[in-house]
Short mmCIF file of C-alpha atoms and ligand atoms in Angstrom, two decimals:
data_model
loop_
_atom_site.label_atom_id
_atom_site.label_comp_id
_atom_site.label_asym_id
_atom_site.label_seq_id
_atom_site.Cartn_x
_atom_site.Cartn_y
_atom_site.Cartn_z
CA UNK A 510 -0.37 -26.27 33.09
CA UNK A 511 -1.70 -23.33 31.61
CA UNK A 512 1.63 -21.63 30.28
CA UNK A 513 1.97 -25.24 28.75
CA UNK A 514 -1.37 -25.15 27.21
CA UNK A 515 -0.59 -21.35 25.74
CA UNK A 516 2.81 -22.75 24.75
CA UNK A 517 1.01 -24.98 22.58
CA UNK A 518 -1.00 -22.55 21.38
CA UNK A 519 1.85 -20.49 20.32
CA UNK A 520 3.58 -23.01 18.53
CA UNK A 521 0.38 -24.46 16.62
CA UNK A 522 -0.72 -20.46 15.44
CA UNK A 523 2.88 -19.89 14.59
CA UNK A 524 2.70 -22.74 12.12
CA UNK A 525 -0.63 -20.86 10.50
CA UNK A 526 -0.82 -21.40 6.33
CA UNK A 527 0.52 -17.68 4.39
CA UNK A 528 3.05 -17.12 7.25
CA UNK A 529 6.75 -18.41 5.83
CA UNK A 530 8.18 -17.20 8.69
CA UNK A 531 10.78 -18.30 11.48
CA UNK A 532 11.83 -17.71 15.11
CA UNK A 533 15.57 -16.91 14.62
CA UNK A 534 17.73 -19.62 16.89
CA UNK A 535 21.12 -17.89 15.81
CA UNK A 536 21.07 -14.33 14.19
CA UNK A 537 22.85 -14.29 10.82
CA UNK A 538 25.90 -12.22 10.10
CA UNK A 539 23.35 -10.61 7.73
CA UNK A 540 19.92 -10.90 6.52
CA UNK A 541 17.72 -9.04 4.07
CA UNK A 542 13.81 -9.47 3.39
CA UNK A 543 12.14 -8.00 0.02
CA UNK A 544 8.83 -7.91 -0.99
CA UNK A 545 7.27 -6.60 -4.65
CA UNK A 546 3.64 -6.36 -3.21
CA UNK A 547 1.02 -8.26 -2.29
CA UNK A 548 -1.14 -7.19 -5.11
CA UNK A 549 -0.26 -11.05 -6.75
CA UNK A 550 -2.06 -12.48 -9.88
CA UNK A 551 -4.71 -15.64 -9.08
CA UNK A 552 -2.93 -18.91 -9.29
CA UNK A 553 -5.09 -20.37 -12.35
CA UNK A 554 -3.78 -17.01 -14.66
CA UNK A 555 -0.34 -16.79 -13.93
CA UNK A 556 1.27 -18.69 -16.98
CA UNK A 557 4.85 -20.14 -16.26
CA UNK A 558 6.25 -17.16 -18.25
CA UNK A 559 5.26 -14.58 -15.62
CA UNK A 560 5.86 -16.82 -12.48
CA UNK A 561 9.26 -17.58 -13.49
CA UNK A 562 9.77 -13.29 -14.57
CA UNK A 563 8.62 -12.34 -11.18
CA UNK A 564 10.69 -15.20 -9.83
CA UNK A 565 13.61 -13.83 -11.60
CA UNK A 566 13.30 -10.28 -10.37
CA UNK A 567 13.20 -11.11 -7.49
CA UNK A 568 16.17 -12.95 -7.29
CA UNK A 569 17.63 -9.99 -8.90
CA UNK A 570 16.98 -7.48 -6.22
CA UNK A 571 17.92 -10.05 -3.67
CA UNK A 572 21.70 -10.49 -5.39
CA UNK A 573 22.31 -7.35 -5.36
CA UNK A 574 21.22 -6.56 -1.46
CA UNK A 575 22.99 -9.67 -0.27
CA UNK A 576 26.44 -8.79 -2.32
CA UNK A 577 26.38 -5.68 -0.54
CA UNK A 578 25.62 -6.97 2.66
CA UNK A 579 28.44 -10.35 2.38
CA UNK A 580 30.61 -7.91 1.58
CA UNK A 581 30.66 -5.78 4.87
CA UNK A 582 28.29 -3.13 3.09
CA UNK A 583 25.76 -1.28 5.00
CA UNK A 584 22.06 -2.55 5.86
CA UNK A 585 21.21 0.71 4.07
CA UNK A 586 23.23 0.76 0.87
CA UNK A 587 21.47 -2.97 0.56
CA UNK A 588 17.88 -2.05 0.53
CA UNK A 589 18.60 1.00 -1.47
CA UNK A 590 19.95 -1.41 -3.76
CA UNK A 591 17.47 -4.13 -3.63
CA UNK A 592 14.91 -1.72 -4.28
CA UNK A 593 16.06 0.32 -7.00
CA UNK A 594 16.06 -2.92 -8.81
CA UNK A 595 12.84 -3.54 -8.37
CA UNK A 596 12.07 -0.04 -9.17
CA UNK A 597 14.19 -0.89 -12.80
CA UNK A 598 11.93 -3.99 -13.61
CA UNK A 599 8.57 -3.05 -15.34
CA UNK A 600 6.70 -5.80 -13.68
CA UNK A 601 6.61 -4.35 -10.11
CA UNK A 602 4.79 -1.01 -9.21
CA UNK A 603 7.49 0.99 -8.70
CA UNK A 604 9.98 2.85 -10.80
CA UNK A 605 9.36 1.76 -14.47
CA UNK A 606 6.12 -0.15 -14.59
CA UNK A 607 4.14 1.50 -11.64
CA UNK A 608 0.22 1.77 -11.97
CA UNK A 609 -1.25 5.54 -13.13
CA UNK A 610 -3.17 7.81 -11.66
CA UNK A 611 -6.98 8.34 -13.02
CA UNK A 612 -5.52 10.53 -15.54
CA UNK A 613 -2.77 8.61 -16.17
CA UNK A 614 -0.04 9.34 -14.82
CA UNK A 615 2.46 7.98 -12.31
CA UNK A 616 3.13 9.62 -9.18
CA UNK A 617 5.91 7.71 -7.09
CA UNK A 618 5.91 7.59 -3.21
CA UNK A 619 8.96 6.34 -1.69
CA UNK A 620 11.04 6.17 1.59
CA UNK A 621 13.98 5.38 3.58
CA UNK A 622 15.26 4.90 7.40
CA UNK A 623 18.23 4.14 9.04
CA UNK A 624 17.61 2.00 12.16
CA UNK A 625 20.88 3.59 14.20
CA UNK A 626 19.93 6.91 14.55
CA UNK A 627 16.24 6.57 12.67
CA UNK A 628 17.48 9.20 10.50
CA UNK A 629 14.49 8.81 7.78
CA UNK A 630 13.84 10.82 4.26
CA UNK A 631 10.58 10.21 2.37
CA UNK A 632 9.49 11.70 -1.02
CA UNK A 633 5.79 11.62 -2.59
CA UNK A 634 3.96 12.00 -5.47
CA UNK A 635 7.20 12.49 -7.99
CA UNK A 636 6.55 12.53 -11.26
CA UNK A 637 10.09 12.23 -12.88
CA UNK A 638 12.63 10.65 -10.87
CA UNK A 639 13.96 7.52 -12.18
CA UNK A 640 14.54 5.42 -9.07
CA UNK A 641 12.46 7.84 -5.91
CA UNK A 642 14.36 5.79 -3.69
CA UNK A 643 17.33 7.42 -4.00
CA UNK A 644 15.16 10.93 -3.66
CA UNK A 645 14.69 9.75 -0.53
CA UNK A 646 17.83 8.62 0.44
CA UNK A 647 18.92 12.39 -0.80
CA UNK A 648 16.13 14.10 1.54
CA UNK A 649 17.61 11.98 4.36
CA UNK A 650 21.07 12.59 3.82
CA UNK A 651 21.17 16.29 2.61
CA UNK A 652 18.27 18.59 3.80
CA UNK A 653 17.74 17.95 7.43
CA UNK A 654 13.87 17.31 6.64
CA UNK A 655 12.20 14.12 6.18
CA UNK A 656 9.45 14.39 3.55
CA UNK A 657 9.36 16.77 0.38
CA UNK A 658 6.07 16.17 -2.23
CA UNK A 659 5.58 16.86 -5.95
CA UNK A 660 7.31 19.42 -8.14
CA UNK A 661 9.50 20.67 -5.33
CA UNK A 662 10.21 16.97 -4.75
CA UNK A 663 11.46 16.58 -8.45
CA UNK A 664 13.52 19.78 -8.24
CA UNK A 665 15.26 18.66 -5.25
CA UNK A 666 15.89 15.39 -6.98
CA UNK A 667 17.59 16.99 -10.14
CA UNK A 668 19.95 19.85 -8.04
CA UNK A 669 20.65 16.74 -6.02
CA UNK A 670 22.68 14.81 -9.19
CA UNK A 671 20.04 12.12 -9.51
CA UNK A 672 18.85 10.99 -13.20
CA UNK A 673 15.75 12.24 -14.20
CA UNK A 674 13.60 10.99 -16.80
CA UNK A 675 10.30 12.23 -18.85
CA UNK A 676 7.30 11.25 -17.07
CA UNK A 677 6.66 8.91 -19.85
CA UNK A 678 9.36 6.50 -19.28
CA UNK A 679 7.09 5.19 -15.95
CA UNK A 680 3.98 4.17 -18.64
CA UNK A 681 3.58 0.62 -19.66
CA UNK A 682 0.81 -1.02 -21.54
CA UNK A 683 -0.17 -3.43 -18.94
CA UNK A 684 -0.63 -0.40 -16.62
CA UNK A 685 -2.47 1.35 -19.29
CA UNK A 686 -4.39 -2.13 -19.93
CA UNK A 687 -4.92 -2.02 -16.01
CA UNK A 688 -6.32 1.59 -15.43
CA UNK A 689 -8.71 1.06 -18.32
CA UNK A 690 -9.99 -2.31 -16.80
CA UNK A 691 -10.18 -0.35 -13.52
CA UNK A 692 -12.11 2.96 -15.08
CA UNK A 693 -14.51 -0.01 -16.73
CA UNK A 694 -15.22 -0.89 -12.75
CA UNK A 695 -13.07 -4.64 -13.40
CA UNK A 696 -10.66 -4.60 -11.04
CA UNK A 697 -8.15 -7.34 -11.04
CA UNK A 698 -6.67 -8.31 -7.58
CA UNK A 699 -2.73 -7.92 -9.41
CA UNK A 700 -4.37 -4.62 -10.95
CA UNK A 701 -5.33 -2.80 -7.64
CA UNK A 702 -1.64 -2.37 -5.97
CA UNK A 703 1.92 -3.57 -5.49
CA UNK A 704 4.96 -1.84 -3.71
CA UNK A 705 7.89 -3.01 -3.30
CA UNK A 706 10.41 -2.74 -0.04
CA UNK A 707 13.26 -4.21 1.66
CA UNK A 708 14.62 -4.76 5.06
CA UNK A 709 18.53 -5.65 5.78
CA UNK A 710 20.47 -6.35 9.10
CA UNK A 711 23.84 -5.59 8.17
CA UNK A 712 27.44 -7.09 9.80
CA UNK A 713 27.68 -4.37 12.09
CA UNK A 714 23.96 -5.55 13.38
CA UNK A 715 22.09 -2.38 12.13
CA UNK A 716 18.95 -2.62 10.35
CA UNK A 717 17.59 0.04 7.76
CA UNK A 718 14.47 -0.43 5.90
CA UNK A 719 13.09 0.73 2.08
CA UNK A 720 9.50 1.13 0.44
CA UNK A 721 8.48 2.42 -3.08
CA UNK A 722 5.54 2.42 -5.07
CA UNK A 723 3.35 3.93 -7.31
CA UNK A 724 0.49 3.64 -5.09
CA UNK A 725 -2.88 2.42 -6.24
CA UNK A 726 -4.06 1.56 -9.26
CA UNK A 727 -6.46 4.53 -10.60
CA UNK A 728 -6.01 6.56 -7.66
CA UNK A 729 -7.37 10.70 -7.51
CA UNK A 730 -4.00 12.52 -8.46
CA UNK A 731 -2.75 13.79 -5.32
CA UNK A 732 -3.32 10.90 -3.13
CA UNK A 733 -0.73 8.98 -0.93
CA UNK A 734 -0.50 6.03 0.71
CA UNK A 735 1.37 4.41 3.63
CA UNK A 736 4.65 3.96 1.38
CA UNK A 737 6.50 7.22 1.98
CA UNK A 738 5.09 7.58 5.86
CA UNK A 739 7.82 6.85 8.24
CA UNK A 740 5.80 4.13 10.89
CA UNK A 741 3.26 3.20 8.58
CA UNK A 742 4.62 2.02 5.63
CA UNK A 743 8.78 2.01 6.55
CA UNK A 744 10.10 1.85 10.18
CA UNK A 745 13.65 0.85 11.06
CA UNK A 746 14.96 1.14 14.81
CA UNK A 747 18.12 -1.35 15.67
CA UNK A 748 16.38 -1.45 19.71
CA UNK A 749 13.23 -3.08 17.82
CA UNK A 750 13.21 -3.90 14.55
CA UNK A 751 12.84 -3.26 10.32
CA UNK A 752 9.20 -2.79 8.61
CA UNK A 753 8.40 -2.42 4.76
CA UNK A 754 4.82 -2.61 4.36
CA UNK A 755 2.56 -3.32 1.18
CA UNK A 756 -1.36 -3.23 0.91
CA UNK A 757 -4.17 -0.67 1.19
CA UNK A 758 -2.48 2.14 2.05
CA UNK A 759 -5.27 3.87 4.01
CA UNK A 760 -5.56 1.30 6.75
CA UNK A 761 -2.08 1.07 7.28
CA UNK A 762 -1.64 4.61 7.85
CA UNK A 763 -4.15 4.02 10.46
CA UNK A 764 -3.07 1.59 12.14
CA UNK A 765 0.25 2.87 11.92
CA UNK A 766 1.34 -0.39 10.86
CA UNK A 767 5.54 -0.05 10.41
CA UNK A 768 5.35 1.79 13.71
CA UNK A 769 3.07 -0.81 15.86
CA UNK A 770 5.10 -3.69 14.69
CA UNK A 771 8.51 -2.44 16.14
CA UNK A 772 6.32 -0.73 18.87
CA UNK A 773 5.24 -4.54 19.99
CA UNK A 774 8.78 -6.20 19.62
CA UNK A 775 10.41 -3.41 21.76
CA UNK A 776 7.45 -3.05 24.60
CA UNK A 777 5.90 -6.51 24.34
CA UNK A 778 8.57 -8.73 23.65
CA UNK A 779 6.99 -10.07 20.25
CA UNK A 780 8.74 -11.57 18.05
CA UNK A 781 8.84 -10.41 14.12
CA UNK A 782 6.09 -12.90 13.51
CA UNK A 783 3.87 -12.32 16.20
CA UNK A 784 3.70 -8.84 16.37
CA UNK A 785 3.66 -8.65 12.07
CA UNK A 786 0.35 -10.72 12.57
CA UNK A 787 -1.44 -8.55 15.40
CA UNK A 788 -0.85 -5.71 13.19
CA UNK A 789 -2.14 -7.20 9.92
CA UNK A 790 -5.03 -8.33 11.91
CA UNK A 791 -5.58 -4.25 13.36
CA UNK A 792 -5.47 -3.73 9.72
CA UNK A 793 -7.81 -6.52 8.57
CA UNK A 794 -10.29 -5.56 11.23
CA UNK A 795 -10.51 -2.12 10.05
CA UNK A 796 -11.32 -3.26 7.05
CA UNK A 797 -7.56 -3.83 4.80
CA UNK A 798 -6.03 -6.34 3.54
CA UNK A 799 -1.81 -6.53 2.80
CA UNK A 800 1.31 -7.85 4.23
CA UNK A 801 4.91 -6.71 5.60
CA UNK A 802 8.09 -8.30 5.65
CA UNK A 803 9.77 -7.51 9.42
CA UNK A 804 13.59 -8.12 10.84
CA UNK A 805 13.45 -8.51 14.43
CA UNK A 806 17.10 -6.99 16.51
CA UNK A 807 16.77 -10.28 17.87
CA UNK A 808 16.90 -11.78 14.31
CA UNK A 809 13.94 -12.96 13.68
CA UNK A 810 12.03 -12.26 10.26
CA UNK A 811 8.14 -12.33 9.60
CA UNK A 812 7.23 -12.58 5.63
CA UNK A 813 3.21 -12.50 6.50
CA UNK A 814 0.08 -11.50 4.51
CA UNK A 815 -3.46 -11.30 4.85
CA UNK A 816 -3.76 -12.07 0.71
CA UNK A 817 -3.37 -14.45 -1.51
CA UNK A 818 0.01 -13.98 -1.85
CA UNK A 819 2.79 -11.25 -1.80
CA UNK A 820 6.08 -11.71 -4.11
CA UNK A 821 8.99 -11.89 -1.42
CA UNK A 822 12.22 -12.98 -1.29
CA UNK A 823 14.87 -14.04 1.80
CA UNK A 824 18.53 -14.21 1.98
CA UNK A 825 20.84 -14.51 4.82
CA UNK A 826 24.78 -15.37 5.31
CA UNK A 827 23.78 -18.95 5.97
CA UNK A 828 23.59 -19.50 2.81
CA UNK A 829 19.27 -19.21 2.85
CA UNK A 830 17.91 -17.81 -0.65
CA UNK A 831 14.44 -18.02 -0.57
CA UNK A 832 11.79 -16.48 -2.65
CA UNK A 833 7.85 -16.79 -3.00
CA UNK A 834 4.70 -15.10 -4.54
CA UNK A 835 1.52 -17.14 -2.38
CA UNK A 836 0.98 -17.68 0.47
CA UNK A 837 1.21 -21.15 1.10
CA UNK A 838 4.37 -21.55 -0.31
N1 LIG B 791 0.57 0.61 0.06
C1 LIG B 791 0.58 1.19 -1.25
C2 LIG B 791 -0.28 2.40 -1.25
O1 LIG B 791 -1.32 2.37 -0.63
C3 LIG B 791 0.11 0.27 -2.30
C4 LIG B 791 0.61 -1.13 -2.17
O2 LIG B 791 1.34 -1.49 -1.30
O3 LIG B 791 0.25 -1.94 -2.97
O4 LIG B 791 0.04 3.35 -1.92
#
């Protein structure tokens, strides 16, 4: 009677409003998850313009993960992939477009991790890297460390082949529009942060996992968030599962979100929904709000948010494309 009763339970709280998410019956060949923050505009101001551009991108970063990935391609070459793209398009925060730094600036946090040997690279507050993603990728890859920051970070980058740009080519005017608002003590919630990540399962069943931002809106130069820190922001182990995190980057550092998530699906037996929630809920308790996307080994995915909304996106080799900004959609 009573594991009936909690059965019920289950099944009513896994049907909650904001959580698009699903118990996997059969895994996929492949899947991959993307998210472009959950730093989302109110409902009554988006016009139709910028809900069908974010729409768009998103779509965008999900073709070119999933051509990757139908082709026999690695869950890692996909979410470097998905992600640079949304690093390219000026209406995410990361890459081209991301939000400054009080002075102005952007400083770019990024990071990578390859769920078969959790091989991981991470770079932070670069200043001139076109697509930081690929920084990390290079950290991972080529200098047996996992994390280089700032100038040396942007050195690396360059010997390493990668294109570099002038620190300019980050700076929009809605950003600028957006700091100024934020200096004026206005803060917008689509001003305050973004992100964007992926998570892939590939043929071969291993997962790998991608975040990149440009942090918070206004933030001190020299801060960094959750993005580039391997178990808060990105996690990817093929025994448990694939995290890319978005939100206030402070609280998920602490509750050492990416990490907890797989932590619960490996020692608990959660699945990507259930432990996804119990961690936004450590993070809403201390005091944050955000959301993750998760891919479970077992194939289940969690696209879950404590916000109005995050901009995600879904595609598997069933034939699922799948993409949403709020929550209850
Ligand atoms: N988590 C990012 C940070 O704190 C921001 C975001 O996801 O919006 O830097």
């Amino acid at each position: 009677m009573r594991t009936a009763i909690l059965g019920l339970v289950m099944v009513a709280l896994s049907g909650c409003a904001g959580m698009e998410n699903s118990m996997a019956s059969k895994k996929p060949e492949w899947t991959l998850l993307i998210h472009g923050g959950a730093g989302v505009m109110r409902r009554a101001e988006m016009t139709p313009e910028n809900d069908a551009a974010y729409r768009a991108g998103l779509n965008e970063a999900l073709d070119a993960g999933s051509k990757i990935l139908a082709s026999g391609g690695s869950s890692l070459d996909a979410v470097e992939a998905a992600v640079r793209v949304l690093e390219d398009n000026p209406n995410f925060n990361a890459g081209k477009g991301a939000v400054l730094t009080r002075e102005g600036v952007a400083e770019l946090d990024a990071s990578i991790m390859d769920g078969r040997d959790r091989e991981a690279g991470a770079v932070a507050q670069v200043r001139t890297v076109k697509n930081p993603i690929r920084a990390a990728r290079l950290v991972m890859e080529a200098t047996g460390r996992v994390m280089f920051a700032g100038k040396d970070a942007d050195e690396l980058a360059a010997k390493g082949g990668l294109e570099i740009v002038p620190p300019e080519y980050f700076i929009t005017l809605r950003r600028l529009e957006a700091l100024r608002r934020a200096m004026a003590g206005n803060l917008e919630p689509q001003d305050r942060y973004g992100t964007v990540g992926a998570v892939a399962m590939d043929k071969a069943g291993n997962l790998a996992a991608a975040t990149s931002t440009g942090g918070m809106n206004a933030k001190p130069p020299g801060r960094i968030g959750d993005s580039p820190i391997i178990g808060a922001g990105t996690y990817a182990d093929n025994a448990s599962c694939a995290v890319s995190s978005t939100g206030d980057g402070e609280y998920f550092i602490r509750a050492s979100v990416a990490r907890m998530i797989c932590a619960r699906v490996d020692m608990k037996n959660m699945s990507a929904e259930q432990a996804a929630q119990a961690s936004l809920d450590e993070v809403k308790a201390l005091g944050g709000t955000g959301g993750v996307i998760v891919l479970s080994h077992d194939g289940s995915v969690a696209l879950s948010m404590n916000t109005e909304g995050m901009f995600r996106g879904h595609a598997d080799a069933t034939g699922k494309r799948q993409v949403g900004i709020y929550a209850d959609e």
